[in-house]
Tab-separated table of C-alpha atoms and ligand atoms in Angstrom:
chain	number	residue	atom	x	y	z
A	1	MET	CA	24.936	-54.571	102.181
A	2	PRO	CA	21.357	-53.203	102.424
A	3	GLY	CA	20.877	-50.078	100.371
A	4	SER	CA	24.061	-50.571	98.311
A	5	THR	CA	23.689	-50.412	94.530
A	6	SER	CA	24.614	-54.095	94.228
A	7	ASP	CA	21.578	-55.142	96.311
A	8	PRO	CA	18.988	-56.311	93.696
A	9	ALA	CA	15.976	-55.026	95.678
A	10	SER	CA	17.425	-51.553	96.091
A	11	ARG	CA	18.556	-51.474	92.451
A	12	ARG	CA	14.931	-52.106	91.434
A	13	ARG	CA	13.887	-49.045	93.432
A	14	GLU	CA	16.435	-46.850	91.652
A	15	PRO	CA	15.061	-44.679	88.851
A	16	PHE	CA	15.175	-46.345	85.417
A	17	GLU	CA	17.625	-43.759	84.074
A	18	ARG	CA	20.142	-44.497	86.863
A	19	ARG	CA	19.989	-48.229	86.238
A	20	LEU	CA	21.292	-47.799	82.705
A	21	GLU	CA	25.044	-47.633	82.834
A	22	PRO	CA	26.565	-45.466	80.090
A	23	GLY	CA	27.866	-47.825	77.433
A	24	GLY	CA	26.628	-50.837	79.443
A	25	ASP	CA	24.197	-53.633	78.525
A	26	PRO	CA	20.654	-52.172	78.774
A	27	TYR	CA	18.751	-55.371	77.939
A	28	PRO	CA	18.517	-56.993	81.400
A	29	VAL	CA	17.172	-53.664	82.732
A	30	TYR	CA	14.639	-53.404	79.892
A	31	ARG	CA	13.553	-56.948	80.530
A	32	SER	CA	12.887	-56.429	84.220
A	33	TYR	CA	10.704	-53.385	83.478
A	34	ARG	CA	8.904	-55.109	80.599
A	35	GLU	CA	8.013	-57.963	82.949
A	36	GLN	CA	7.341	-56.074	86.181
A	37	ASP	CA	6.502	-52.440	85.444
A	38	PRO	CA	5.885	-52.081	81.684
A	39	VAL	CA	4.303	-48.619	81.973
A	40	HIS	CA	6.803	-47.094	84.336
A	41	ARG	CA	6.600	-43.675	85.922
A	42	GLY	CA	10.133	-42.272	85.831
A	43	LYS	CA	11.816	-39.247	87.260
A	44	ALA	CA	10.428	-35.932	85.956
A	45	ALA	CA	12.682	-34.988	83.060
A	46	HIS	CA	12.038	-31.252	83.177
A	47	PRO	CA	10.132	-28.822	85.447
A	48	LEU	CA	7.723	-28.172	82.554
A	49	PHE	CA	6.778	-31.873	82.537
A	50	PRO	CA	6.019	-33.174	86.020
A	51	GLU	CA	5.093	-36.659	84.738
A	52	HIS	CA	7.459	-38.818	82.742
A	53	TRP	CA	6.519	-42.332	81.583
A	54	TYR	CA	8.537	-45.098	79.980
A	55	LEU	CA	6.988	-47.860	77.843
A	56	PHE	CA	8.737	-51.187	77.338
A	57	ARG	CA	6.270	-53.562	75.613
A	58	HIS	CA	6.128	-53.821	71.824
A	59	GLU	CA	2.355	-53.365	71.871
A	60	ASP	CA	2.501	-50.124	73.889
A	61	VAL	CA	5.488	-48.694	72.012
A	62	SER	CA	3.852	-49.332	68.601
A	63	PHE	CA	0.562	-47.885	69.827
A	64	VAL	CA	2.083	-44.645	71.066
A	65	LEU	CA	4.235	-44.145	67.969
A	66	LYS	CA	1.214	-44.557	65.688
A	67	ASP	CA	-1.643	-42.938	67.628
A	68	PRO	CA	-2.268	-39.313	66.534
A	69	ARG	CA	-3.144	-38.370	70.126
A	70	PHE	CA	0.609	-38.408	70.811
A	71	GLY	CA	2.530	-35.431	69.429
A	72	ARG	CA	6.235	-34.949	68.890
A	73	ASP	CA	6.301	-31.197	69.552
A	74	TRP	CA	6.391	-30.367	73.258
A	75	ARG	CA	5.168	-26.860	72.461
A	76	SER	CA	1.796	-28.383	71.513
A	77	VAL	CA	1.131	-29.277	75.155
A	78	VAL	CA	2.919	-26.602	77.168
A	79	ALA	CA	0.745	-23.485	77.227
A	80	SER	CA	3.366	-20.839	77.972
A	81	PRO	CA	6.918	-22.083	77.645
A	82	SER	CA	8.836	-20.356	80.398
A	83	ALA	CA	12.273	-21.018	78.923
A	84	PRO	CA	14.282	-17.796	79.007
A	85	ALA	CA	15.069	-16.292	75.590
A	86	LEU	CA	18.623	-17.039	74.486
A	87	PRO	CA	20.911	-14.151	73.560
A	88	ASP	CA	21.531	-13.841	69.805
A	89	GLY	CA	24.314	-16.150	68.669
A	90	PRO	CA	24.998	-19.720	67.549
A	91	LEU	CA	23.038	-21.310	70.429
A	92	ALA	CA	19.874	-19.308	69.650
A	93	ASP	CA	20.353	-20.112	65.943
A	94	LEU	CA	20.688	-23.822	66.776
A	95	VAL	CA	17.443	-23.787	68.773
A	96	ALA	CA	15.641	-21.945	65.949
A	97	MET	CA	16.980	-24.453	63.429
A	98	VAL	CA	16.014	-27.543	65.432
A	99	ARG	CA	12.464	-26.162	65.724
A	100	ARG	CA	12.268	-26.358	61.939
A	101	TRP	CA	13.186	-30.055	61.825
A	102	MET	CA	10.292	-32.277	60.751
A	103	LEU	CA	10.980	-34.707	63.597
A	104	PHE	CA	10.179	-32.090	66.214
A	105	VAL	CA	6.933	-30.691	64.821
A	106	ASP	CA	3.348	-31.921	64.528
A	107	PRO	CA	0.940	-31.689	61.569
A	108	PRO	CA	0.224	-29.589	59.588
A	109	GLN	CA	3.829	-28.271	59.669
A	110	HIS	CA	5.175	-31.831	59.755
A	111	THR	CA	3.129	-32.880	56.733
A	112	ARG	CA	4.409	-29.926	54.721
A	113	LEU	CA	8.078	-30.371	55.668
A	114	ARG	CA	8.104	-34.121	55.050
A	115	GLY	CA	6.174	-33.663	51.806
A	116	ARG	CA	8.922	-31.426	50.380
A	117	VAL	CA	11.527	-34.226	50.434
A	118	ASN	CA	9.490	-37.423	50.627
A	119	HIS	CA	9.937	-38.413	46.980
A	120	ALA	CA	13.753	-38.415	47.252
A	121	PHE	CA	13.632	-41.232	49.812
A	122	ARG	CA	11.251	-43.641	48.098
A	123	PRO	CA	12.672	-47.175	47.769
A	124	ARG	CA	13.028	-46.876	43.993
A	125	THR	CA	14.880	-43.552	44.245
A	126	SER	CA	17.163	-44.845	47.009
A	127	ALA	CA	17.914	-47.932	44.897
A	128	ARG	CA	19.523	-45.676	42.275
A	129	LEU	CA	22.309	-45.048	44.804
A	130	GLU	CA	23.221	-48.724	45.132
A	131	PRO	CA	26.049	-48.823	42.532
A	132	TYR	CA	27.556	-45.678	44.053
A	133	VAL	CA	27.414	-47.045	47.636
A	134	ARG	CA	28.937	-50.349	46.472
A	135	GLU	CA	31.781	-48.592	44.669
A	136	GLN	CA	32.504	-46.375	47.701
A	137	ALA	CA	32.480	-49.388	50.051
A	138	SER	CA	35.018	-51.248	47.881
A	139	ALA	CA	37.262	-48.169	47.595
A	140	LEU	CA	37.233	-47.639	51.373
A	141	LEU	CA	38.246	-51.242	52.007
A	142	ARG	CA	41.056	-50.995	49.444
A	143	GLU	CA	42.423	-47.987	51.342
A	144	ALA	CA	41.826	-49.418	54.819
A	145	GLY	CA	44.671	-51.969	54.882
A	146	GLY	CA	44.944	-54.999	57.182
A	147	ARG	CA	43.999	-53.350	60.491
A	148	PHE	CA	41.419	-50.637	60.546
A	149	ASP	CA	38.689	-49.025	62.582
A	150	GLY	CA	35.379	-50.212	61.152
A	151	MET	CA	33.682	-47.015	62.317
A	152	ARG	CA	36.209	-44.301	61.394
A	153	ASP	CA	37.516	-45.902	58.206
A	154	TYR	CA	34.402	-47.610	56.837
A	155	ALA	CA	30.946	-46.978	58.337
A	156	LEU	CA	31.386	-43.257	58.838
A	157	PRO	CA	32.801	-42.200	55.445
A	158	LEU	CA	30.397	-44.566	53.663
A	159	THR	CA	27.267	-43.097	55.247
A	160	VAL	CA	28.395	-39.502	54.722
A	161	ALA	CA	29.130	-40.311	51.075
A	162	ALA	CA	25.652	-41.801	50.563
A	163	ILE	CA	23.607	-38.972	52.054
A	164	ALA	CA	25.938	-36.332	50.557
A	165	GLU	CA	25.466	-37.899	47.131
A	166	LEU	CA	21.691	-37.858	47.499
A	167	LEU	CA	21.681	-34.227	48.624
A	168	GLY	CA	24.250	-33.196	45.997
A	169	VAL	CA	27.150	-32.168	48.256
A	170	PRO	CA	30.301	-32.099	46.112
A	171	GLU	CA	33.418	-34.064	47.025
A	172	GLU	CA	35.354	-31.011	48.229
A	173	SER	CA	32.716	-30.147	50.883
A	174	ARG	CA	32.361	-33.655	52.290
A	175	GLN	CA	35.329	-33.455	54.637
A	176	LEU	CA	33.704	-30.425	56.273
A	177	MET	CA	30.354	-32.260	56.433
A	178	ARG	CA	31.984	-35.258	58.117
A	179	ARG	CA	33.756	-33.148	60.736
A	180	THR	CA	30.852	-30.884	61.532
A	181	THR	CA	28.123	-33.532	61.505
A	182	SER	CA	29.973	-35.531	64.187
A	183	ARG	CA	29.815	-32.447	66.403
A	184	LEU	CA	26.051	-32.235	65.847
A	185	GLN	CA	25.577	-35.691	67.375
A	186	PRO	CA	24.550	-34.428	70.869
A	187	VAL	CA	21.472	-32.789	69.336
A	188	PHE	CA	20.378	-36.129	67.858
A	189	GLY	CA	21.368	-38.080	70.970
A	190	GLY	CA	19.326	-35.827	73.280
A	191	ASP	CA	22.371	-34.519	75.187
A	192	SER	CA	21.361	-30.957	76.004
A	193	THR	CA	24.216	-29.891	78.262
A	194	ALA	CA	25.782	-26.523	77.458
A	195	ALA	CA	29.199	-28.206	77.120
A	196	SER	CA	28.039	-30.324	74.183
A	197	LEU	CA	25.548	-27.878	72.677
A	198	THR	CA	28.066	-25.076	72.183
A	199	PRO	CA	30.248	-27.079	69.750
A	200	ALA	CA	27.058	-28.415	68.139
A	201	ALA	CA	25.822	-24.836	67.629
A	202	GLU	CA	29.128	-23.831	66.043
A	203	ALA	CA	28.977	-26.890	63.798
A	204	ALA	CA	25.413	-26.009	62.773
A	205	ALA	CA	26.530	-22.471	61.881
A	206	GLU	CA	29.337	-23.858	59.671
A	207	LEU	CA	26.943	-26.267	57.993
A	208	ALA	CA	24.373	-23.517	57.416
A	209	GLU	CA	27.045	-21.455	55.687
A	210	ALA	CA	28.170	-24.392	53.532
A	211	PHE	CA	24.608	-25.365	52.534
A	212	GLY	CA	23.804	-21.700	51.845
A	213	SER	CA	26.607	-21.490	49.289
A	214	LEU	CA	25.576	-24.814	47.764
A	215	LEU	CA	21.937	-23.752	47.428
A	216	GLU	CA	22.979	-20.585	45.626
A	217	ALA	CA	25.248	-22.578	43.319
A	218	ARG	CA	22.464	-25.093	42.553
A	219	ARG	CA	20.005	-22.294	41.851
A	220	ARG	CA	22.391	-20.916	39.233
A	221	SER	CA	23.166	-24.298	37.696
A	222	PRO	CA	20.912	-27.157	38.808
A	223	ARG	CA	22.022	-30.799	38.770
A	224	ASP	CA	20.256	-34.091	39.367
A	225	ASP	CA	20.185	-33.923	43.166
A	226	LEU	CA	17.920	-33.001	46.088
A	227	LEU	CA	19.495	-29.582	46.762
A	228	SER	CA	18.823	-28.578	43.151
A	229	GLU	CA	15.177	-29.592	43.582
A	230	LEU	CA	14.830	-27.576	46.779
A	231	ALA	CA	16.714	-24.509	45.512
A	232	PRO	CA	14.027	-22.826	43.313
A	233	ALA	CA	11.513	-22.551	46.183
A	234	CYS	CA	13.911	-21.522	48.932
A	235	GLY	CA	13.470	-17.750	48.603
A	236	GLU	CA	16.060	-15.149	49.509
A	237	ARG	CA	18.848	-15.634	52.055
A	238	GLY	CA	17.417	-15.027	55.541
A	239	SER	CA	13.754	-15.604	54.556
A	240	GLU	CA	11.706	-18.252	56.402
A	241	ALA	CA	11.711	-20.478	53.290
A	242	TRP	CA	15.490	-20.194	53.068
A	243	ASN	CA	16.043	-20.993	56.771
A	244	GLU	CA	13.645	-23.919	56.525
A	245	THR	CA	15.492	-25.363	53.525
A	246	ILE	CA	18.874	-25.055	55.255
A	247	ALA	CA	17.423	-26.649	58.424
A	248	THR	CA	15.994	-29.542	56.371
A	249	ALA	CA	19.308	-30.175	54.596
A	250	ILE	CA	21.210	-30.213	57.892
A	251	PHE	CA	18.623	-32.474	59.502
A	252	LEU	CA	18.739	-34.973	56.633
A	253	LEU	CA	22.522	-35.037	56.752
A	254	GLY	CA	22.515	-35.614	60.518
A	255	ALA	CA	19.605	-38.053	60.630
A	256	GLY	CA	21.062	-40.063	57.780
A	257	PHE	CA	24.485	-40.208	59.288
A	258	VAL	CA	24.402	-40.669	63.069
A	259	THR	CA	22.005	-43.615	62.914
A	260	THR	CA	23.276	-45.481	59.871
A	261	VAL	CA	26.883	-45.374	61.057
A	262	HIS	CA	25.703	-47.317	64.103
A	263	GLY	CA	23.507	-49.587	61.990
A	264	ILE	CA	26.570	-50.696	60.004
A	265	GLY	CA	28.912	-50.867	63.008
A	266	ASN	CA	26.442	-52.841	65.124
A	267	GLY	CA	25.804	-55.232	62.237
A	268	VAL	CA	29.498	-55.975	61.642
A	269	TYR	CA	30.157	-56.370	65.368
A	270	LEU	CA	27.190	-58.699	65.931
A	271	LEU	CA	28.145	-60.965	63.046
A	272	LEU	CA	31.739	-61.221	64.211
A	273	ARG	CA	30.516	-62.021	67.729
A	274	HIS	CA	28.129	-64.689	66.356
A	275	PRO	CA	30.301	-66.747	63.970
A	276	ASP	CA	27.524	-69.303	63.378
A	277	GLN	CA	25.275	-66.538	62.006
A	278	LEU	CA	28.125	-65.095	59.967
A	279	ARG	CA	28.725	-68.500	58.412
A	280	ILE	CA	25.060	-68.774	57.416
A	281	LEU	CA	25.282	-65.420	55.635
A	282	ARG	CA	28.542	-66.283	53.895
A	283	ASP	CA	26.934	-69.520	52.631
A	284	GLU	CA	23.598	-67.913	51.729
A	285	PRO	CA	24.111	-64.215	50.867
A	286	GLY	CA	20.495	-64.103	49.673
A	287	LEU	CA	19.512	-63.958	53.355
A	288	LEU	CA	21.174	-60.549	53.789
A	289	PRO	CA	18.091	-58.311	53.404
A	290	GLY	CA	16.292	-60.262	56.155
A	291	ALA	CA	19.455	-60.328	58.266
A	292	VAL	CA	19.613	-56.521	58.137
A	293	GLU	CA	16.160	-56.412	59.784
A	294	GLU	CA	17.279	-58.864	62.449
A	295	LEU	CA	20.476	-56.911	63.175
A	296	LEU	CA	18.443	-53.706	63.509
A	297	ARG	CA	16.015	-55.478	65.838
A	298	PHE	CA	18.758	-56.937	67.980
A	299	GLU	CA	20.823	-53.756	68.446
A	300	SER	CA	18.658	-50.811	67.447
A	301	PRO	CA	20.707	-47.644	66.807
A	302	VAL	CA	17.835	-45.466	68.091
A	303	GLN	CA	16.849	-46.837	71.485
A	304	ARG	CA	14.136	-44.390	72.519
A	305	ALA	CA	11.552	-42.076	70.994
A	306	PRO	CA	9.807	-39.368	73.038
A	307	ARG	CA	6.148	-38.367	72.650
A	308	PHE	CA	3.724	-35.935	74.299
A	309	PRO	CA	0.062	-36.910	74.895
A	310	LEU	CA	-2.103	-34.186	73.323
A	311	GLU	CA	-4.992	-35.388	75.520
A	312	ASP	CA	-5.350	-37.936	78.318
A	313	VAL	CA	-4.828	-41.427	76.867
A	314	GLU	CA	-4.833	-44.840	78.523
A	315	VAL	CA	-1.899	-47.114	77.695
A	316	GLY	CA	-1.494	-50.576	79.188
A	317	GLY	CA	-4.154	-49.753	81.794
A	318	VAL	CA	-2.469	-46.522	82.914
A	319	ARG	CA	-3.804	-43.043	82.185
A	320	LEU	CA	-1.124	-40.852	80.637
A	321	ALA	CA	-2.150	-37.228	81.069
A	322	ARG	CA	-1.839	-34.376	78.606
A	323	GLY	CA	1.280	-32.489	79.667
A	324	ALA	CA	3.266	-35.635	80.492
A	325	THR	CA	6.251	-36.894	78.536
A	326	VAL	CA	6.317	-40.471	77.307
A	327	THR	CA	9.413	-42.332	76.177
A	328	ALA	CA	8.817	-45.321	73.905
A	329	VAL	CA	11.767	-47.620	74.580
A	330	ILE	CA	12.377	-49.048	71.104
A	331	GLY	CA	15.265	-51.224	72.279
A	332	ALA	CA	12.978	-52.958	74.796
A	333	ALA	CA	10.083	-53.404	72.334
A	334	ASN	CA	12.420	-55.090	69.864
A	335	ARG	CA	13.246	-57.781	72.420
A	336	ASP	CA	9.663	-58.411	73.518
A	337	PRO	CA	8.970	-62.190	73.617
A	338	ALA	CA	5.290	-61.479	72.913
A	339	VAL	CA	6.340	-60.679	69.327
A	340	PHE	CA	9.755	-62.308	68.800
A	341	ASP	CA	10.383	-65.912	69.846
A	342	ASP	CA	13.500	-66.269	71.950
A	343	PRO	CA	14.237	-62.552	71.467
A	344	GLU	CA	17.683	-62.549	73.106
A	345	ARG	CA	18.967	-64.832	70.343
A	346	LEU	CA	20.374	-63.365	67.132
A	347	ASP	CA	18.914	-65.371	64.265
A	348	VAL	CA	19.546	-64.127	60.719
A	349	ARG	CA	16.864	-66.482	59.397
A	350	ARG	CA	14.184	-64.907	61.583
A	351	ASP	CA	11.382	-62.800	60.097
A	352	ALA	CA	12.118	-59.664	62.138
A	353	ARG	CA	10.029	-57.250	60.081
A	354	ARG	CA	7.804	-56.275	62.997
A	355	HIS	CA	10.710	-54.497	64.695
A	356	VAL	CA	10.258	-50.819	65.487
A	357	ALA	CA	13.884	-49.765	64.918
A	358	PHE	CA	12.624	-47.209	62.370
A	359	GLY	CA	9.840	-45.974	64.664
A	360	GLY	CA	6.248	-45.940	63.439
A	361	GLY	CA	3.375	-43.666	62.463
A	362	ILE	CA	3.810	-40.318	60.755
A	363	HIS	CA	7.380	-39.814	62.019
A	364	SER	CA	8.565	-43.273	60.979
A	365	CYS	CA	12.017	-43.076	59.471
A	366	LEU	CA	11.961	-41.315	56.120
A	367	GLY	CA	15.377	-42.714	55.259
A	368	ALA	CA	14.587	-46.363	56.049
A	369	PRO	CA	14.963	-47.585	52.417
A	370	LEU	CA	18.315	-45.814	52.129
A	371	ALA	CA	19.488	-47.085	55.537
A	372	ARG	CA	18.557	-50.667	54.626
A	373	LEU	CA	20.419	-50.370	51.345
A	374	GLU	CA	23.538	-48.905	52.976
A	375	ILE	CA	23.710	-51.546	55.714
A	376	ARG	CA	23.096	-54.416	53.301
A	377	VAL	CA	25.694	-53.227	50.786
A	378	ALA	CA	28.238	-52.380	53.519
A	379	LEU	CA	27.957	-55.917	54.926
A	380	GLU	CA	27.874	-57.598	51.536
A	381	VAL	CA	31.056	-55.876	50.315
A	382	LEU	CA	32.849	-56.449	53.621
A	383	LEU	CA	32.012	-60.153	53.741
A	384	ARG	CA	32.929	-60.716	50.115
A	385	ARG	CA	36.214	-58.797	50.072
A	386	LEU	CA	37.508	-59.840	53.508
A	387	PRO	CA	36.747	-63.545	54.038
A	388	ASP	CA	38.976	-63.720	57.140
A	389	LEU	CA	37.661	-60.537	58.789
A	390	ALA	CA	37.919	-60.626	62.607
A	391	LEU	CA	37.722	-58.328	65.605
A	392	ASP	CA	41.234	-57.100	66.313
A	393	PRO	CA	42.178	-59.167	69.368
A	394	GLY	CA	44.363	-56.355	70.752
A	395	ALA	CA	41.574	-53.782	71.095
A	396	GLU	CA	38.089	-53.993	72.584
A	397	PRO	CA	35.182	-52.265	70.772
A	398	ALA	CA	33.514	-49.616	72.968
A	399	TRP	CA	29.772	-48.892	73.137
A	400	SER	CA	29.100	-45.187	73.144
A	401	PRO	CA	26.981	-43.781	75.981
A	402	GLY	CA	23.695	-42.030	75.156
A	403	ILE	CA	20.273	-42.897	73.788
A	404	THR	CA	21.629	-43.989	70.432
A	405	ARG	CA	23.238	-47.412	70.649
A	406	GLY	CA	26.410	-47.929	68.742
A	407	LEU	CA	30.145	-48.267	68.859
A	408	ASP	CA	32.656	-45.444	69.133
A	409	ALA	CA	35.379	-47.655	67.707
A	410	LEU	CA	35.390	-51.079	66.037
A	411	PRO	CA	38.958	-52.370	65.657
A	412	LEU	CA	39.070	-54.901	62.813
A	413	ALA	CA	41.780	-57.068	61.274
A	414	SER	CA	42.132	-58.982	58.021
A	415	ARG	CA	45.091	-60.525	56.214
A	416	THR	CA	43.382	-60.278	52.805
B	1	LIG	C1	19.870	-47.597	60.635
B	1	LIG	C2	19.622	-46.355	60.326
B	1	LIG	C3	18.466	-45.559	60.849
B	1	LIG	C4	17.691	-45.757	61.957
B	1	LIG	C5	17.770	-46.894	62.971
B	1	LIG	C6	16.732	-44.679	62.001
B	1	LIG	C7	15.748	-44.555	62.959
B	1	LIG	C8	14.793	-43.571	62.979
B	1	LIG	C9	13.727	-43.484	63.942
B	1	LIG	C10	13.485	-44.451	65.099
B	1	LIG	C11	12.986	-42.397	63.620
B	1	LIG	C12	11.713	-41.919	64.337
B	1	LIG	C13	12.023	-41.173	65.617
B	1	LIG	C14	10.763	-40.821	66.371
B	1	LIG	O1	9.661	-41.205	65.990
B	1	LIG	O2	10.868	-40.130	67.379
B	1	LIG	C15	13.589	-41.775	62.462
B	1	LIG	C16	13.124	-40.643	61.852
B	1	LIG	C17	13.737	-40.072	60.757
B	1	LIG	N1	14.807	-40.552	60.040
B	1	LIG	FE1	15.822	-42.245	60.430
B	1	LIG	N2	16.946	-43.850	60.938
B	1	LIG	C18	17.987	-44.350	60.196
B	1	LIG	C19	18.520	-43.834	59.021
B	1	LIG	C20	18.069	-42.711	58.389
B	1	LIG	C21	18.567	-42.215	57.128
B	1	LIG	C22	19.639	-42.871	56.247
B	1	LIG	C23	17.906	-41.082	56.870
B	1	LIG	C24	18.107	-40.241	55.637
B	1	LIG	C25	18.210	-39.009	55.616
B	1	LIG	C26	16.953	-40.850	57.951
B	1	LIG	C27	16.064	-39.820	58.047
B	1	LIG	C28	15.074	-39.700	59.002
B	1	LIG	C29	14.130	-38.613	59.040
B	1	LIG	C30	14.059	-37.452	58.050
B	1	LIG	C31	13.298	-38.835	60.145
B	1	LIG	C32	12.152	-37.956	60.622
B	1	LIG	C33	10.882	-38.364	59.968
B	1	LIG	C34	9.698	-37.528	60.413
B	1	LIG	O3	9.759	-36.854	61.436
B	1	LIG	O4	8.690	-37.576	59.688
B	1	LIG	N3	17.088	-41.864	58.854
B	1	LIG	N4	14.677	-42.522	62.079
C-alpha cells in the first residue's frame, strides 16, 4: 500500500528516529544511512537547535569525537538559554548536579573535573581490582543456582560491586546504591520526560545524601579509596566544591554501572547466540581480551554521542553550522565495512581495537580499563564455572529501548 510504513520507499522518507523501533534491530537502518545518506539531517531535536545531524561513517564519527571544534556543552553555543527556571526541589537539584558532570562540560572545566579523578582509573590502578572482581563473580554464581537472570543476578551486582569498591562505598550502602542508580538510568539514556526524570531526581537526592555522609566519614577516618582522596578538598557541606564532589561521585557510579552492565550482558548473550565463537574462547581463553573488544564493537552499549559545533565545520562534504546538534552514531561506525571486514560477522579473533565503543577525544571513556577488566573477568568466570551454560529456552531475552543498547533480562540455565 503506498504510503504505509511497510513500503520501503516511504520508510526511507521517514525520519531516522522513527525508523528505529524501540528494542528492535537498529543495524539495517544504520546501514542504509551509512550507504545512502551518511551525513543525515534529522528532525530538529529541540527548538533551541533548529538543525540536527546524524553521522554514520566511522571516519566522520571519529573525527567529530576528536575535533576540539565540537563541544559537549550545549550552553557553549546557545547564547541565551530560554529554558524556564525550575522551582526549587529535586528536579532543579538534578539539573544543577548534571551540569557539574564532566561529560556535559567543555574545557577548562572539563579538564579540571577529569583531572581530579583521572589517576584512579589508570589501567594499573584498575588492575588492582581484578582479584576482588573475580571473587565477587564466583560468589554471585555460587548463589545464582541453576536458572538465573544474567542481568539481575550477575552483571548488575558485579558492576555495582566493582565501582563501589573503587569509590569506597561500604557493603551496607551498596543495596541503596543499586536501587537508586537503576532509577538514574533515564539521565544517562537521554530520556528527559518528566515521568522518568522525577524518580531519577529523587534517586539523585538519596544518593547525594548517602555520599554526603560517606564523605564526612572518610574525612574523619580516611581509607585507601577514591572518596577518601576526594574528601580533604571538598569543602563544607553546601559549598561549590562539596556539590561538585558529590556530583562527580554520583556520575562515576552511574557511568560505571549503566554501561558495563550492558557490556557484560551483551557479551554473554552474543557468545551463547554464536556457539562457534564460544567454542573458540573455551578452547583458547587467551583470546578473551581481544574478544571483549569485538563484543563491544558488535553490540556497543552506548550507541550515540551528541556534540555541538562551536564554529561552522565541514564533515563528509556537508557544512555543520555552529548552533546545530550532531549525533555521532557509534553503533553504526562500529559496523562500517570501510574499517572492519565483514562487519556484520562476530569474530572473536578479529583485531577490533579501532572500535569507538568508548568514544574518542577528550571525553573518551575514563573507565575503559575498568570496564574491559570487568567484562573479561565476568566472561572468564562464567565460562569456566558453567561449562554447559545456555539461554533458558523458556524465556526470551529482551533488548531495552533507548540509546543505550542492552538487555533488560537475560534468562540463563546451567545444570552445573
Ligand atoms: C562497557 C562499558 C562502558 C562503555 C561502553 C562506556 C562508554 C563510554 C562512552 C562512549 C563515553 C563517551 C561519551 C561521549 O563522548 O559523549 C564514556 C564516557 C565516560 N565514561 Fe564510560 N563506558 C563504559 C564504562 C565505564 C566505567 C566502568 C566507568 C567508570 C566509572 C566509566 C566512566 C566514564 C566517564 C567518567 C566518562 C566521561 C569522560 C569525560 O567526559 O571526560 N565508563 N563512556
